[in-house]
Amino acid sequence: MIRALRRRFILGAMLALAILLLLLNCGVIAGSYLQMERRWDQTLERLMEMPDVGARPEPPMENPREPKDKLALFGYEIPAHGPQEAYYLVRVDADGGMEVDARGVAETDEAALQAVVHEILASGEAEGKADMYKFALRRMEDGGALVALLDNSAPLQALLGMLGPMMIANALGLLGMFLILLPLSKRMVRSYAVNIEKQKQFITNAGHEIKTPVAIIQSNIDAMELIQGENKWSRNIRGQVERLRALLNELLALARLDEGRGEQKRTQVELGALVAEAIEAERERCAARKLCVRSEIAKEICLRGDARGLGQLVHALLDNAVQYADAGGWIEVKLEKSGRRVRLTLRNSVSRLPDCPPERLFERFYRGDSARTQGTAGCGVGLSAAQSIVEAHRGRIALRYEDAHTVRVSVELPI
C-alpha cells in the first residue's frame, strides 16, 4: 500500500508542477508577444508622424529628469527620439511610383516589397498585417500615400526560440522535483498508510469479535421460541439479528477487498456465466416480490480478472436492484461487448427515486431517504463494494436516474 500511495503522491505533485510550469510559460510567451505588439504599434505611430521619406530628424538631447516611455509589461523602454526596429517607409505618388527608404534593413527585395505595398493599397485598411510585415497606411492630400512596414519576423523568431530553453528548464525542474520527492514521499505517506491499515485491521477484528455474540443471540432466540413459541418480539429480534449479520458480512467483504486489492488471482473469466448464475440465484426473491426479470446476455464474453471479485460484483448489483425495485415492477439485465470493453447494464423500476444525487449512493453506509421508506434491509454497502471491485479491475461504474421511475447502473470493464 505504501508503494501505491507513494506513486500517487509523486504523480500528483509532478502533474501539479507540470501544469504550473505550463501556465507560467504560456504567460511569459503571451506577455512577451503583447509587449512586442504594443512596441510595434508605438513604432508605427512615430513613423507616421515623420514628415516625409528621407526627412530623418535628428534625435533630441535626452533629459535624464524626464520620465521615459515604459511599457506596462516587464518595463521595456522605447527611446523618445524614434524607433529602433528594422522598417521600410514607402512614398507612393499619385501615378503609382514608389520611393523606398529602408532603415535598419540589410537587404531589400524591391519586387516583393512593391507587391506587398500594392496589396496594402488594395485592401484600403489603415493598419494591419501583410505577409511578414506589420503596416500602417496614411493617405496624402496629393493623392499619394505613405506606407510604413515593420519587419517583425526576427522578434517572432526570437520569441519562438525561447521555447527550447523553456522546455529544457521545465524538464530539469520536473526531474529535480522527482528527485526531491522520491526520498520524502515514503516518510510523508507512511503515517497515512499506517492509519488506513489500522482501520482495516480494526474492522476485521471487530467483525470477527461481534460474530460470536450475534450467534449466541440467534441461539437464544431459537431456544426461546421452542419453549414459549414465536411472537412479535422474537420476530423483531430475529430480523435485527439477521440485519446485523448481513452488515458484518458486508463489512468483512469490504475489508478483504481493500486488503487484497492488487493481489487477486487473475484468470480468464466468462462473465456471461456469472451473470446468468446470479440471475438464477435471485429467481425466488424476484418471484416473492412479483418482479419481472428480463435479460439479454451475450455469449462467450471472457475477460481477465478475479473470478471471485467479479462474481461478488454481479451479485451485489443484482441484489441492489432486487432490494430497491418496487413490488410488481421490473428488472432488466444486459451484457454486451463494445470494442475492447465489456458493458454490463442493470435497470430497475422504482416507485420513488432516492432523495440524493446518484453519486452519493456509492458512499459507504449511505442510502437515499426513499430507500429507507421501502422497508428494505440494505445497509448501504453493496454499491460501495461494487465500486471497489470495478476500480480494482481498472473499469468504470456509473449510476443515473433515467426518469422519475427508472434507475440505471452501468459497468464497463476492459477485456
PDB file of N, CA and C in Angstrom, residues 32-114:
ATOM      1  N   SER A  32       5.196  38.457 -23.494  1.00  0.00           N
ATOM      2  CA  SER A  32       6.230  38.961 -24.395  1.00  0.00           C
ATOM      3  C   SER A  32       5.642  39.352 -25.743  1.00  0.00           C
ATOM      4  N   TYR A  33       4.702  38.538 -26.233  1.00  0.00           N
ATOM      5  CA  TYR A  33       4.083  38.862 -27.522  1.00  0.00           C
ATOM      6  C   TYR A  33       3.263  40.153 -27.428  1.00  0.00           C
ATOM      7  N   LEU A  34       2.513  40.309 -26.353  1.00  0.00           N
ATOM      8  CA  LEU A  34       1.743  41.547 -26.179  1.00  0.00           C
ATOM      9  C   LEU A  34       2.670  42.748 -26.063  1.00  0.00           C
ATOM     10  N   GLN A  35       3.793  42.546 -25.399  1.00  0.00           N
ATOM     11  CA  GLN A  35       4.770  43.627 -25.271  1.00  0.00           C
ATOM     12  C   GLN A  35       5.300  44.028 -26.648  1.00  0.00           C
ATOM     13  N   MET A  36       5.622  43.049 -27.487  1.00  0.00           N
ATOM     14  CA  MET A  36       6.119  43.358 -28.824  1.00  0.00           C
ATOM     15  C   MET A  36       5.046  44.028 -29.674  1.00  0.00           C
ATOM     16  N   GLU A  37       3.816  43.548 -29.555  1.00  0.00           N
ATOM     17  CA  GLU A  37       2.728  44.166 -30.313  1.00  0.00           C
ATOM     18  C   GLU A  37       2.572  45.634 -29.941  1.00  0.00           C
ATOM     19  N   ARG A  38       2.638  45.927 -28.659  1.00  0.00           N
ATOM     20  CA  ARG A  38       2.499  47.314 -28.245  1.00  0.00           C
ATOM     21  C   ARG A  38       3.686  48.151 -28.729  1.00  0.00           C
ATOM     22  N   ARG A  39       4.886  47.569 -28.685  1.00  0.00           N
ATOM     23  CA  ARG A  39       6.063  48.292 -29.150  1.00  0.00           C
ATOM     24  C   ARG A  39       5.969  48.567 -30.648  1.00  0.00           C
ATOM     25  N   TRP A  40       5.488  47.577 -31.406  1.00  0.00           N
ATOM     26  CA  TRP A  40       5.319  47.775 -32.848  1.00  0.00           C
ATOM     27  C   TRP A  40       4.304  48.870 -33.140  1.00  0.00           C
ATOM     28  N   ASP A  41       3.183  48.879 -32.409  1.00  0.00           N
ATOM     29  CA  ASP A  41       2.177  49.920 -32.623  1.00  0.00           C
ATOM     30  C   ASP A  41       2.751  51.308 -32.350  1.00  0.00           C
ATOM     31  N   GLN A  42       3.523  51.428 -31.269  1.00  0.00           N
ATOM     32  CA  GLN A  42       4.125  52.728 -30.970  1.00  0.00           C
ATOM     33  C   GLN A  42       5.141  53.135 -32.045  1.00  0.00           C
ATOM     34  N   THR A  43       5.882  52.138 -32.567  1.00  0.00           N
ATOM     35  CA  THR A  43       6.846  52.443 -33.622  1.00  0.00           C
ATOM     36  C   THR A  43       6.143  52.945 -34.873  1.00  0.00           C
ATOM     37  N   LEU A  44       5.056  52.264 -35.255  1.00  0.00           N
ATOM     38  CA  LEU A  44       4.327  52.691 -36.453  1.00  0.00           C
ATOM     39  C   LEU A  44       3.722  54.077 -36.274  1.00  0.00           C
ATOM     40  N   GLU A  45       3.235  54.375 -35.069  1.00  0.00           N
ATOM     41  CA  GLU A  45       2.697  55.714 -34.819  1.00  0.00           C
ATOM     42  C   GLU A  45       3.777  56.781 -35.025  1.00  0.00           C
ATOM     43  N   ARG A  46       4.977  56.543 -34.546  1.00  0.00           N
ATOM     44  CA  ARG A  46       6.056  57.522 -34.701  1.00  0.00           C
ATOM     45  C   ARG A  46       6.519  57.626 -36.143  1.00  0.00           C
ATOM     46  N   LEU A  47       6.480  56.498 -36.879  1.00  0.00           N
ATOM     47  CA  LEU A  47       6.824  56.565 -38.287  1.00  0.00           C
ATOM     48  C   LEU A  47       5.824  57.398 -39.073  1.00  0.00           C
ATOM     49  N   MET A  48       4.557  57.253 -38.729  1.00  0.00           N
ATOM     50  CA  MET A  48       3.536  58.033 -39.418  1.00  0.00           C
ATOM     51  C   MET A  48       3.637  59.517 -39.098  1.00  0.00           C
ATOM     52  N   GLU A  49       4.260  59.854 -37.975  1.00  0.00           N
ATOM     53  CA  GLU A  49       4.405  61.255 -37.617  1.00  0.00           C
ATOM     54  C   GLU A  49       5.580  61.918 -38.323  1.00  0.00           C
ATOM     55  N   MET A  50       6.445  61.129 -38.956  1.00  0.00           N
ATOM     56  CA  MET A  50       7.569  61.718 -39.677  1.00  0.00           C
ATOM     57  C   MET A  50       7.065  62.490 -40.893  1.00  0.00           C
ATOM     58  N   PRO A  51       7.657  63.626 -41.210  1.00  0.00           N
ATOM     59  CA  PRO A  51       7.117  64.476 -42.269  1.00  0.00           C
ATOM     60  C   PRO A  51       7.164  63.841 -43.638  1.00  0.00           C
ATOM     61  N   ASP A  52       8.233  63.134 -43.978  1.00  0.00           N
ATOM     62  CA  ASP A  52       8.312  62.559 -45.320  1.00  0.00           C
ATOM     63  C   ASP A  52       9.496  61.614 -45.372  1.00  0.00           C
ATOM     64  N   VAL A  53       9.547  60.895 -46.502  1.00  0.00           N
ATOM     65  CA  VAL A  53      10.653  59.962 -46.699  1.00  0.00           C
ATOM     66  C   VAL A  53      11.944  60.749 -46.849  1.00  0.00           C
ATOM     67  N   GLY A  54      12.965  60.279 -46.212  1.00  0.00           N
ATOM     68  CA  GLY A  54      14.255  60.937 -46.290  1.00  0.00           C
ATOM     69  C   GLY A  54      14.433  62.045 -45.293  1.00  0.00           C
ATOM     70  N   ALA A  55      13.351  62.525 -44.714  1.00  0.00           N
ATOM     71  CA  ALA A  55      13.450  63.593 -43.713  1.00  0.00           C
ATOM     72  C   ALA A  55      13.603  62.959 -42.355  1.00  0.00           C
ATOM     73  N   ARG A  56      14.773  62.481 -42.065  1.00  0.00           N
ATOM     74  CA  ARG A  56      15.030  61.774 -40.820  1.00  0.00           C
ATOM     75  C   ARG A  56      15.486  62.774 -39.768  1.00  0.00           C
ATOM     76  N   PRO A  57      14.668  63.066 -38.789  1.00  0.00           N
ATOM     77  CA  PRO A  57      15.014  64.101 -37.811  1.00  0.00           C
ATOM     78  C   PRO A  57      16.135  63.648 -36.900  1.00  0.00           C
ATOM     79  N   GLU A  58      16.913  64.633 -36.476  1.00  0.00           N
ATOM     80  CA  GLU A  58      17.979  64.356 -35.522  1.00  0.00           C
ATOM     81  C   GLU A  58      17.366  64.080 -34.159  1.00  0.00           C
ATOM     82  N   PRO A  59      17.876  63.089 -33.446  1.00  0.00           N
ATOM     83  CA  PRO A  59      17.328  62.799 -32.120  1.00  0.00           C
ATOM     84  C   PRO A  59      17.617  63.926 -31.160  1.00  0.00           C
ATOM     85  N   PRO A  60      16.632  64.357 -30.389  1.00  0.00           N
ATOM     86  CA  PRO A  60      16.844  65.436 -29.422  1.00  0.00           C
ATOM     87  C   PRO A  60      17.696  64.955 -28.267  1.00  0.00           C
ATOM     88  N   MET A  61      18.272  65.923 -27.559  1.00  0.00           N
ATOM     89  CA  MET A  61      19.054  65.606 -26.367  1.00  0.00           C
ATOM     90  C   MET A  61      18.121  65.075 -25.285  1.00  0.00           C
ATOM     91  N   GLU A  62      18.538  63.992 -24.686  1.00  0.00           N
ATOM     92  CA  GLU A  62      17.695  63.403 -23.647  1.00  0.00           C
ATOM     93  C   GLU A  62      17.899  64.118 -22.330  1.00  0.00           C
ATOM     94  N   ASN A  63      16.821  64.400 -21.640  1.00  0.00           N
ATOM     95  CA  ASN A  63      16.848  64.989 -20.314  1.00  0.00           C
ATOM     96  C   ASN A  63      16.719  63.852 -19.307  1.00  0.00           C
ATOM     97  N   PRO A  64      17.707  63.626 -18.504  1.00  0.00           N
ATOM     98  CA  PRO A  64      17.629  62.493 -17.559  1.00  0.00           C
ATOM     99  C   PRO A  64      16.501  62.619 -16.559  1.00  0.00           C
ATOM    100  N   ARG A  65      16.005  63.858 -16.375  1.00  0.00           N
ATOM    101  CA  ARG A  65      14.926  64.038 -15.410  1.00  0.00           C
ATOM    102  C   ARG A  65      13.560  63.717 -16.013  1.00  0.00           C
ATOM    103  N   GLU A  66      13.490  63.678 -17.358  1.00  0.00           N
ATOM    104  CA  GLU A  66      12.204  63.390 -17.979  1.00  0.00           C
ATOM    105  C   GLU A  66      11.903  61.893 -17.847  1.00  0.00           C
ATOM    106  N   PRO A  67      10.630  61.558 -17.523  1.00  0.00           N
ATOM    107  CA  PRO A  67      10.272  60.136 -17.423  1.00  0.00           C
ATOM    108  C   PRO A  67      10.303  59.487 -18.800  1.00  0.00           C
ATOM    109  N   LYS A  68      10.882  58.312 -18.864  1.00  0.00           N
ATOM    110  CA  LYS A  68      10.958  57.584 -20.125  1.00  0.00           C
ATOM    111  C   LYS A  68       9.658  56.828 -20.361  1.00  0.00           C
ATOM    112  N   ASP A  69       9.409  56.603 -21.654  1.00  0.00           N
ATOM    113  CA  ASP A  69       8.212  55.875 -22.035  1.00  0.00           C
ATOM    114  C   ASP A  69       8.437  54.380 -21.802  1.00  0.00           C
ATOM    115  N   LYS A  70       7.780  53.819 -20.799  1.00  0.00           N
ATOM    116  CA  LYS A  70       7.957  52.415 -20.450  1.00  0.00           C
ATOM    117  C   LYS A  70       6.665  51.653 -20.708  1.00  0.00           C
ATOM    118  N   LEU A  71       6.837  50.426 -21.155  1.00  0.00           N
ATOM    119  CA  LEU A  71       5.679  49.567 -21.339  1.00  0.00           C
ATOM    120  C   LEU A  71       5.252  48.970 -20.003  1.00  0.00           C
ATOM    121  N   ALA A  72       3.978  48.625 -19.953  1.00  0.00           N
ATOM    122  CA  ALA A  72       3.449  48.069 -18.706  1.00  0.00           C
ATOM    123  C   ALA A  72       4.052  46.706 -18.400  1.00  0.00           C
ATOM    124  N   LEU A  73       4.380  45.915 -19.449  1.00  0.00           N
ATOM    125  CA  LEU A  73       4.897  44.571 -19.235  1.00  0.00           C
ATOM    126  C   LEU A  73       6.411  44.571 -19.226  1.00  0.00           C
ATOM    127  N   PHE A  74       7.013  44.096 -18.126  1.00  0.00           N
ATOM    128  CA  PHE A  74       8.446  43.890 -17.997  1.00  0.00           C
ATOM    129  C   PHE A  74       9.264  45.174 -18.082  1.00  0.00           C
ATOM    130  N   GLY A  75       8.637  46.360 -18.148  1.00  0.00           N
ATOM    131  CA  GLY A  75       9.354  47.628 -18.119  1.00  0.00           C
ATOM    132  C   GLY A  75      10.252  47.872 -19.315  1.00  0.00           C
ATOM    133  N   TYR A  76       9.871  47.380 -20.490  1.00  0.00           N
ATOM    134  CA  TYR A  76      10.701  47.610 -21.674  1.00  0.00           C
ATOM    135  C   TYR A  76      10.614  49.075 -22.076  1.00  0.00           C
ATOM    136  N   GLU A  77      11.769  49.690 -22.393  1.00  0.00           N
ATOM    137  CA  GLU A  77      11.814  51.111 -22.701  1.00  0.00           C
ATOM    138  C   GLU A  77      11.932  51.340 -24.209  1.00  0.00           C
ATOM    139  N   ILE A  78      11.201  52.330 -24.708  1.00  0.00           N
ATOM    140  CA  ILE A  78      11.340  52.794 -26.085  1.00  0.00           C
ATOM    141  C   ILE A  78      11.910  54.200 -26.036  1.00  0.00           C
ATOM    142  N   PRO A  79      13.049  54.451 -26.661  1.00  0.00           N
ATOM    143  CA  PRO A  79      13.612  55.802 -26.625  1.00  0.00           C
ATOM    144  C   PRO A  79      12.647  56.807 -27.241  1.00  0.00           C
ATOM    145  N   ALA A  80      12.641  58.005 -26.679  1.00  0.00           N
ATOM    146  CA  ALA A  80      11.696  59.018 -27.130  1.00  0.00           C
ATOM    147  C   ALA A  80      12.049  59.584 -28.495  1.00  0.00           C
ATOM    148  N   HIS A  81      13.310  59.387 -28.974  1.00  0.00           N
ATOM    149  CA  HIS A  81      13.709  60.028 -30.219  1.00  0.00           C
ATOM    150  C   HIS A  81      13.374  59.203 -31.454  1.00  0.00           C
ATOM    151  N   GLY A  82      12.867  57.983 -31.341  1.00  0.00           N
ATOM    152  CA  GLY A  82      12.484  57.268 -32.542  1.00  0.00           C
ATOM    153  C   GLY A  82      12.578  55.770 -32.384  1.00  0.00           C
ATOM    154  N   PRO A  83      12.098  55.046 -33.381  1.00  0.00           N
ATOM    155  CA  PRO A  83      12.067  53.585 -33.320  1.00  0.00           C
ATOM    156  C   PRO A  83      13.436  52.985 -33.556  1.00  0.00           C
ATOM    157  N   GLN A  84      13.584  51.717 -33.092  1.00  0.00           N
ATOM    158  CA  GLN A  84      14.856  51.009 -33.224  1.00  0.00           C
ATOM    159  C   GLN A  84      14.724  49.775 -34.118  1.00  0.00           C
ATOM    160  N   GLU A  85      13.499  49.367 -34.534  1.00  0.00           N
ATOM    161  CA  GLU A  85      13.314  48.182 -35.342  1.00  0.00           C
ATOM    162  C   GLU A  85      13.652  48.452 -36.803  1.00  0.00           C
ATOM    163  N   ALA A  86      13.847  47.360 -37.559  1.00  0.00           N
ATOM    164  CA  ALA A  86      14.049  47.460 -38.998  1.00  0.00           C
ATOM    165  C   ALA A  86      12.708  47.742 -39.660  1.00  0.00           C
ATOM    166  N   TYR A  87      12.683  48.740 -40.552  1.00  0.00           N
ATOM    167  CA  TYR A  87      11.407  49.116 -41.148  1.00  0.00           C
ATOM    168  C   TYR A  87      11.647  49.720 -42.518  1.00  0.00           C
ATOM    169  N   TYR A  88      10.545  49.794 -43.272  1.00  0.00           N
ATOM    170  CA  TYR A  88      10.522  50.484 -44.569  1.00  0.00           C
ATOM    171  C   TYR A  88       9.537  51.640 -44.484  1.00  0.00           C
ATOM    172  N   LEU A  89       9.897  52.759 -45.117  1.00  0.00           N
ATOM    173  CA  LEU A  89       8.964  53.857 -45.366  1.00  0.00           C
ATOM    174  C   LEU A  89       8.827  53.977 -46.874  1.00  0.00           C
ATOM    175  N   VAL A  90       7.621  53.801 -47.372  1.00  0.00           N
ATOM    176  CA  VAL A  90       7.381  53.805 -48.816  1.00  0.00           C
ATOM    177  C   VAL A  90       6.452  54.969 -49.145  1.00  0.00           C
ATOM    178  N   ARG A  91       6.940  55.866 -50.034  1.00  0.00           N
ATOM    179  CA  ARG A  91       6.137  57.006 -50.514  1.00  0.00           C
ATOM    180  C   ARG A  91       5.594  56.650 -51.891  1.00  0.00           C
ATOM    181  N   VAL A  92       4.272  56.575 -51.968  1.00  0.00           N
ATOM    182  CA  VAL A  92       3.606  56.236 -53.217  1.00  0.00           C
ATOM    183  C   VAL A  92       2.973  57.502 -53.766  1.00  0.00           C
ATOM    184  N   ASP A  93       3.363  57.900 -55.001  1.00  0.00           N
ATOM    185  CA  ASP A  93       2.784  59.112 -55.581  1.00  0.00           C
ATOM    186  C   ASP A  93       1.467  58.781 -56.273  1.00  0.00           C
ATOM    187  N   ALA A  94       0.829  59.806 -56.799  1.00  0.00           N
ATOM    188  CA  ALA A  94      -0.493  59.637 -57.412  1.00  0.00           C
ATOM    189  C   ALA A  94      -0.446  58.736 -58.625  1.00  0.00           C
ATOM    190  N   ASP A  95       0.712  58.661 -59.309  1.00  0.00           N
ATOM    191  CA  ASP A  95       0.827  57.832 -60.508  1.00  0.00           C
ATOM    192  C   ASP A  95       1.239  56.399 -60.202  1.00  0.00           C
ATOM    193  N   GLY A  96       1.417  56.055 -58.943  1.00  0.00           N
ATOM    194  CA  GLY A  96       1.791  54.700 -58.560  1.00  0.00           C
ATOM    195  C   GLY A  96       3.265  54.489 -58.394  1.00  0.00           C
ATOM    196  N   GLY A  97       4.084  55.523 -58.612  1.00  0.00           N
ATOM    197  CA  GLY A  97       5.503  55.374 -58.391  1.00  0.00           C
ATOM    198  C   GLY A  97       5.842  55.249 -56.915  1.00  0.00           C
ATOM    199  N   MET A  98       6.900  54.530 -56.619  1.00  0.00           N
ATOM    200  CA  MET A  98       7.266  54.272 -55.234  1.00  0.00           C
ATOM    201  C   MET A  98       8.686  54.726 -54.952  1.00  0.00           C
ATOM    202  N   GLU A  99       8.866  55.336 -53.810  1.00  0.00           N
ATOM    203  CA  GLU A  99      10.178  55.706 -53.300  1.00  0.00           C
ATOM    204  C   GLU A  99      10.334  55.057 -51.936  1.00  0.00           C
ATOM    205  N   VAL A 100      11.393  54.247 -51.793  1.00  0.00           N
ATOM    206  CA  VAL A 100      11.560  53.413 -50.594  1.00  0.00           C
ATOM    207  C   VAL A 100      12.724  53.939 -49.780  1.00  0.00           C
ATOM    208  N   ASP A 101      12.493  54.021 -48.489  1.00  0.00           N
ATOM    209  CA  ASP A 101      13.557  54.330 -47.537  1.00  0.00           C
ATOM    210  C   ASP A 101      13.644  53.158 -46.568  1.00  0.00           C
ATOM    211  N   ALA A 102      14.723  52.397 -46.668  1.00  0.00           N
ATOM    212  CA  ALA A 102      14.910  51.225 -45.805  1.00  0.00           C
ATOM    213  C   ALA A 102      15.868  51.586 -44.690  1.00  0.00           C
ATOM    214  N   ARG A 103      15.431  51.529 -43.474  1.00  0.00           N
ATOM    215  CA  ARG A 103      16.257  51.911 -42.332  1.00  0.00           C
ATOM    216  C   ARG A 103      16.400  50.692 -41.404  1.00  0.00           C
ATOM    217  N   GLY A 104      17.612  50.264 -41.240  1.00  0.00           N
ATOM    218  CA  GLY A 104      17.869  49.118 -40.386  1.00  0.00           C
ATOM    219  C   GLY A 104      17.642  47.800 -41.075  1.00  0.00           C
ATOM    220  N   VAL A 105      17.401  47.820 -42.388  1.00  0.00           N
ATOM    221  CA  VAL A 105      17.151  46.592 -43.129  1.00  0.00           C
ATOM    222  C   VAL A 105      18.377  46.270 -43.957  1.00  0.00           C
ATOM    223  N   ALA A 106      18.877  45.033 -43.847  1.00  0.00           N
ATOM    224  CA  ALA A 106      20.121  44.670 -44.525  1.00  0.00           C
ATOM    225  C   ALA A 106      19.917  44.550 -46.027  1.00  0.00           C
ATOM    226  N   GLU A 107      18.869  43.844 -46.432  1.00  0.00           N
ATOM    227  CA  GLU A 107      18.625  43.637 -47.850  1.00  0.00           C
ATOM    228  C   GLU A 107      17.196  44.003 -48.172  1.00  0.00           C
ATOM    229  N   THR A 108      16.979  44.542 -49.386  1.00  0.00           N
ATOM    230  CA  THR A 108      15.650  44.957 -49.792  1.00  0.00           C
ATOM    231  C   THR A 108      15.290  44.275 -51.099  1.00  0.00           C
ATOM    232  N   ASP A 109      14.226  43.471 -51.069  1.00  0.00           N
ATOM    233  CA  ASP A 109      13.702  42.849 -52.288  1.00  0.00           C
ATOM    234  C   ASP A 109      12.615  43.776 -52.814  1.00  0.00           C
ATOM    235  N   GLU A 110      13.002  44.626 -53.822  1.00  0.00           N
ATOM    236  CA  GLU A 110      12.092  45.662 -54.299  1.00  0.00           C
ATOM    237  C   GLU A 110      10.804  45.070 -54.858  1.00  0.00           C
ATOM    238  N   ALA A 111      10.906  43.984 -55.636  1.00  0.00           N
ATOM    239  CA  ALA A 111       9.709  43.402 -56.254  1.00  0.00           C
ATOM    240  C   ALA A 111       8.739  42.879 -55.198  1.00  0.00           C
ATOM    241  N   ALA A 112       9.269  42.141 -54.219  1.00  0.00           N
ATOM    242  CA  ALA A 112       8.405  41.614 -53.165  1.00  0.00           C
ATOM    243  C   ALA A 112       7.803  42.735 -52.337  1.00  0.00           C
ATOM    244  N   LEU A 113       8.620  43.779 -52.081  1.00  0.00           N
ATOM    245  CA  LEU A 113       8.120  44.908 -51.295  1.00  0.00           C
ATOM    246  C   LEU A 113       7.002  45.631 -52.024  1.00  0.00           C
ATOM    247  N   GLN A 114       7.174  45.858 -53.338  1.00  0.00           N
ATOM    248  CA  GLN A 114       6.140  46.535 -54.108  1.00  0.00           C
ATOM    249  C   GLN A 114       4.848  45.716 -54.147  1.00  0.00           C
TER     250      GLN A 114
END
